[in-house]
GROMACS .gro file of C-alpha atoms in nm:
model
  179
    1UNK     CA    1 -15.790 -11.170   3.006
    2UNK     CA    2 -16.134 -11.116   3.160
    3UNK     CA    3 -16.015 -10.799   3.335
    4UNK     CA    4 -15.857 -10.676   3.012
    5UNK     CA    5 -16.190 -10.702   2.830
    6UNK     CA    6 -16.369 -10.528   3.116
    7UNK     CA    7 -16.114 -10.246   3.121
    8UNK     CA    8 -16.149 -10.208   2.744
    9UNK     CA    9 -16.529 -10.187   2.772
   10UNK     CA   10 -16.503  -9.928   3.051
   11UNK     CA   11 -16.249  -9.722   2.857
   12UNK     CA   12 -16.469  -9.742   2.548
   13UNK     CA   13 -16.767  -9.616   2.750
   14UNK     CA   14 -16.566  -9.328   2.893
   15UNK     CA   15 -16.445  -9.230   2.546
   16UNK     CA   16 -16.799  -9.256   2.407
   17UNK     CA   17 -16.916  -9.016   2.680
   18UNK     CA   18 -16.628  -8.783   2.593
   19UNK     CA   19 -16.736  -8.795   2.226
   20UNK     CA   20 -17.088  -8.688   2.322
   21UNK     CA   21 -16.956  -8.399   2.534
   22UNK     CA   22 -16.712  -8.287   2.261
   23UNK     CA   23 -16.998  -8.289   2.011
   24UNK     CA   24 -17.160  -8.009   2.209
   25UNK     CA   25 -16.853  -7.785   2.198
   26UNK     CA   26 -16.931  -7.595   1.879
   27UNK     CA   27 -16.855  -7.271   1.704
   28UNK     CA   28 -17.142  -7.202   1.463
   29UNK     CA   29 -17.026  -7.134   1.108
   30UNK     CA   30 -17.225  -7.118   0.785
   31UNK     CA   31 -17.320  -7.468   0.665
   32UNK     CA   32 -17.074  -7.672   0.879
   33UNK     CA   33 -17.010  -7.584   1.246
   34UNK     CA   34 -16.663  -7.617   1.399
   35UNK     CA   35 -16.686  -7.880   1.672
   36UNK     CA   36 -16.454  -8.080   1.894
   37UNK     CA   37 -16.594  -8.404   1.749
   38UNK     CA   38 -16.288  -8.473   1.535
   39UNK     CA   39 -16.064  -8.419   1.838
   40UNK     CA   40 -16.263  -8.687   2.021
   41UNK     CA   41 -16.257  -8.919   1.719
   42UNK     CA   42 -15.879  -8.877   1.695
   43UNK     CA   43 -15.830  -8.949   2.063
   44UNK     CA   44 -16.057  -9.255   2.047
   45UNK     CA   45 -15.872  -9.384   1.739
   46UNK     CA   46 -15.537  -9.321   1.907
   47UNK     CA   47 -15.617  -9.497   2.235
   48UNK     CA   48 -15.834  -9.795   2.140
   49UNK     CA   49 -15.759 -10.091   1.916
   50UNK     CA   50 -15.893 -10.032   1.565
   51UNK     CA   51 -16.211 -10.241   1.588
   52UNK     CA   52 -16.295 -10.105   1.932
   53UNK     CA   53 -16.265  -9.745   1.814
   54UNK     CA   54 -16.474  -9.828   1.506
   55UNK     CA   55 -16.739  -9.988   1.731
   56UNK     CA   56 -16.748  -9.689   1.969
   57UNK     CA   57 -16.817  -9.452   1.679
   58UNK     CA   58 -17.082  -9.685   1.534
   59UNK     CA   59 -17.253  -9.695   1.875
   60UNK     CA   60 -17.240  -9.314   1.882
   61UNK     CA   61 -17.416  -9.302   1.543
   62UNK     CA   62 -17.674  -9.561   1.652
   63UNK     CA   63 -17.748  -9.361   1.968
   64UNK     CA   64 -17.810  -9.049   1.759
   65UNK     CA   65 -18.022  -9.239   1.507
   66UNK     CA   66 -18.230  -9.377   1.794
   67UNK     CA   67 -18.314  -9.023   1.902
   68UNK     CA   68 -18.064  -8.959   2.180
   69UNK     CA   69 -17.939  -8.599   2.144
   70UNK     CA   70 -17.570  -8.685   2.106
   71UNK     CA   71 -17.480  -8.491   1.790
   72UNK     CA   72 -17.369  -8.128   1.767
   73UNK     CA   73 -17.630  -7.888   1.900
   74UNK     CA   74 -17.801  -8.177   2.081
   75UNK     CA   75 -17.944  -8.294   1.750
   76UNK     CA   76 -18.051  -8.651   1.680
   77UNK     CA   77 -18.283  -8.865   1.475
   78UNK     CA   78 -18.280  -9.014   1.129
   79UNK     CA   79 -18.322  -8.674   0.960
   80UNK     CA   80 -17.966  -8.586   1.063
   81UNK     CA   81 -17.841  -8.879   0.853
   82UNK     CA   82 -17.976  -8.731   0.530
   83UNK     CA   83 -17.890  -8.367   0.599
   84UNK     CA   84 -17.610  -8.173   0.431
   85UNK     CA   85 -17.355  -8.247   0.706
   86UNK     CA   86 -17.437  -8.618   0.750
   87UNK     CA   87 -17.125  -8.715   0.555
   88UNK     CA   88 -16.912  -8.597   0.845
   89UNK     CA   89 -17.099  -8.829   1.081
   90UNK     CA   90 -17.059  -9.122   0.841
   91UNK     CA   91 -16.689  -9.044   0.816
   92UNK     CA   92 -16.615  -9.083   1.188
   93UNK     CA   93 -16.593  -9.465   1.192
   94UNK     CA   94 -16.387  -9.445   0.871
   95UNK     CA   95 -16.152  -9.198   1.043
   96UNK     CA   96 -16.110  -9.460   1.318
   97UNK     CA   97 -16.042  -9.740   1.069
   98UNK     CA   98 -15.784  -9.540   0.878
   99UNK     CA   99 -15.609  -9.411   1.188
  100UNK     CA  100 -15.624  -9.743   1.371
  101UNK     CA  101 -15.488  -9.944   1.078
  102UNK     CA  102 -15.199  -9.702   1.029
  103UNK     CA  103 -15.116  -9.720   1.401
  104UNK     CA  104 -15.140 -10.099   1.399
  105UNK     CA  105 -14.852 -10.115   1.152
  106UNK     CA  106 -14.654  -9.801   1.236
  107UNK     CA  107 -14.675  -9.813   1.616
  108UNK     CA  108 -14.771  -9.523   1.839
  109UNK     CA  109 -14.486  -9.275   1.820
  110UNK     CA  110 -14.568  -8.905   1.810
  111UNK     CA  111 -14.499  -8.893   1.435
  112UNK     CA  112 -14.711  -9.199   1.354
  113UNK     CA  113 -14.998  -9.082   1.577
  114UNK     CA  114 -14.988  -8.736   1.420
  115UNK     CA  115 -14.962  -8.867   1.063
  116UNK     CA  116 -15.242  -9.120   1.116
  117UNK     CA  117 -15.469  -8.855   1.267
  118UNK     CA  118 -15.400  -8.607   0.988
  119UNK     CA  119 -15.480  -8.871   0.724
  120UNK     CA  120 -15.796  -8.972   0.914
  121UNK     CA  121 -15.901  -8.609   0.958
  122UNK     CA  122 -15.848  -8.528   0.590
  123UNK     CA  123 -16.048  -8.835   0.489
  124UNK     CA  124 -16.327  -8.724   0.723
  125UNK     CA  125 -16.331  -8.372   0.580
  126UNK     CA  126 -16.331  -8.497   0.222
  127UNK     CA  127 -16.614  -8.745   0.285
  128UNK     CA  128 -16.818  -8.473   0.454
  129UNK     CA  129 -16.753  -8.229   0.171
  130UNK     CA  130 -16.840  -8.477  -0.103
  131UNK     CA  131 -17.165  -8.561   0.079
  132UNK     CA  132 -17.264  -8.192   0.065
  133UNK     CA  133 -17.248  -8.178  -0.318
  134UNK     CA  134 -17.583  -8.347  -0.397
  135UNK     CA  135 -17.748  -8.226  -0.076
  136UNK     CA  136 -17.676  -7.859  -0.133
  137UNK     CA  137 -17.651  -7.873  -0.513
  138UNK     CA  138 -17.303  -7.724  -0.510
  139UNK     CA  139 -16.986  -7.790  -0.708
  140UNK     CA  140 -16.692  -7.994  -0.581
  141UNK     CA  141 -16.489  -7.675  -0.558
  142UNK     CA  142 -16.756  -7.502  -0.347
  143UNK     CA  143 -16.789  -7.810  -0.126
  144UNK     CA  144 -16.414  -7.824  -0.067
  145UNK     CA  145 -16.393  -7.450  -0.001
  146UNK     CA  146 -16.677  -7.462   0.255
  147UNK     CA  147 -16.639  -7.811   0.401
  148UNK     CA  148 -16.268  -7.890   0.393
  149UNK     CA  149 -16.035  -7.592   0.355
  150UNK     CA  150 -16.160  -7.386   0.655
  151UNK     CA  151 -16.122  -7.689   0.881
  152UNK     CA  152 -15.768  -7.797   0.793
  153UNK     CA  153 -15.583  -7.571   1.039
  154UNK     CA  154 -15.832  -7.634   1.325
  155UNK     CA  155 -15.807  -8.005   1.235
  156UNK     CA  156 -15.429  -7.998   1.265
  157UNK     CA  157 -15.456  -7.827   1.604
  158UNK     CA  158 -15.712  -8.086   1.722
  159UNK     CA  159 -15.491  -8.368   1.591
  160UNK     CA  160 -15.191  -8.233   1.785
  161UNK     CA  161 -15.404  -8.209   2.101
  162UNK     CA  162 -15.536  -8.563   2.053
  163UNK     CA  163 -15.184  -8.698   1.999
  164UNK     CA  164 -15.039  -8.521   2.304
  165UNK     CA  165 -15.322  -8.642   2.527
  166UNK     CA  166 -15.311  -8.994   2.377
  167UNK     CA  167 -14.938  -9.018   2.445
  168UNK     CA  168 -14.989  -8.905   2.804
  169UNK     CA  169 -15.271  -9.156   2.858
  170UNK     CA  170 -15.120  -9.446   2.662
  171UNK     CA  171 -14.909  -9.571   2.954
  172UNK     CA  172 -15.207  -9.565   3.190
  173UNK     CA  173 -15.429  -9.739   2.935
  174UNK     CA  174 -15.171 -10.010   2.864
  175UNK     CA  175 -15.118 -10.070   3.236
  176UNK     CA  176 -15.493 -10.107   3.293
  177UNK     CA  177 -15.537 -10.338   2.995
  178UNK     CA  178 -15.245 -10.555   3.112
  179UNK     CA  179 -15.403 -10.620   3.454
   0.00000   0.00000   0.00000
């Protein structure tokens, strides 16, 4: 039991580091950049128990709020949390909760992992888009067309990647946690 907790903490730390690295892989676009953050969130949500994945993403947000340059473009600080794209950051722990709860009840088959990640990703995109409305003084339609629609296909691709990698790693993770 003690080793299981230690392995879970180590895995969580590794996945947190991966999240930070994936945050720096960006394609600049107007308003919202395309990043690998949601890939990392999906992988974290697919590999860790629901509360652990939620905690990892909360720690990520706390690190950024504390001034560590962990967000896209090495940004950080409290100003990021009130900017036009802050809703996406706030949505990451919610993505983990949604995905993790679905997986808790549906198991971790390819279909359930994919479905859970798509639902989590769509929730993340919608939260981020809705956040932009008052910050940029735009309509819901404009927010959805700039903050959700362009990211659906890349989101599906990232979800598939996260699921494939999660399935490959799941056996290793379970073996380590069972020790």
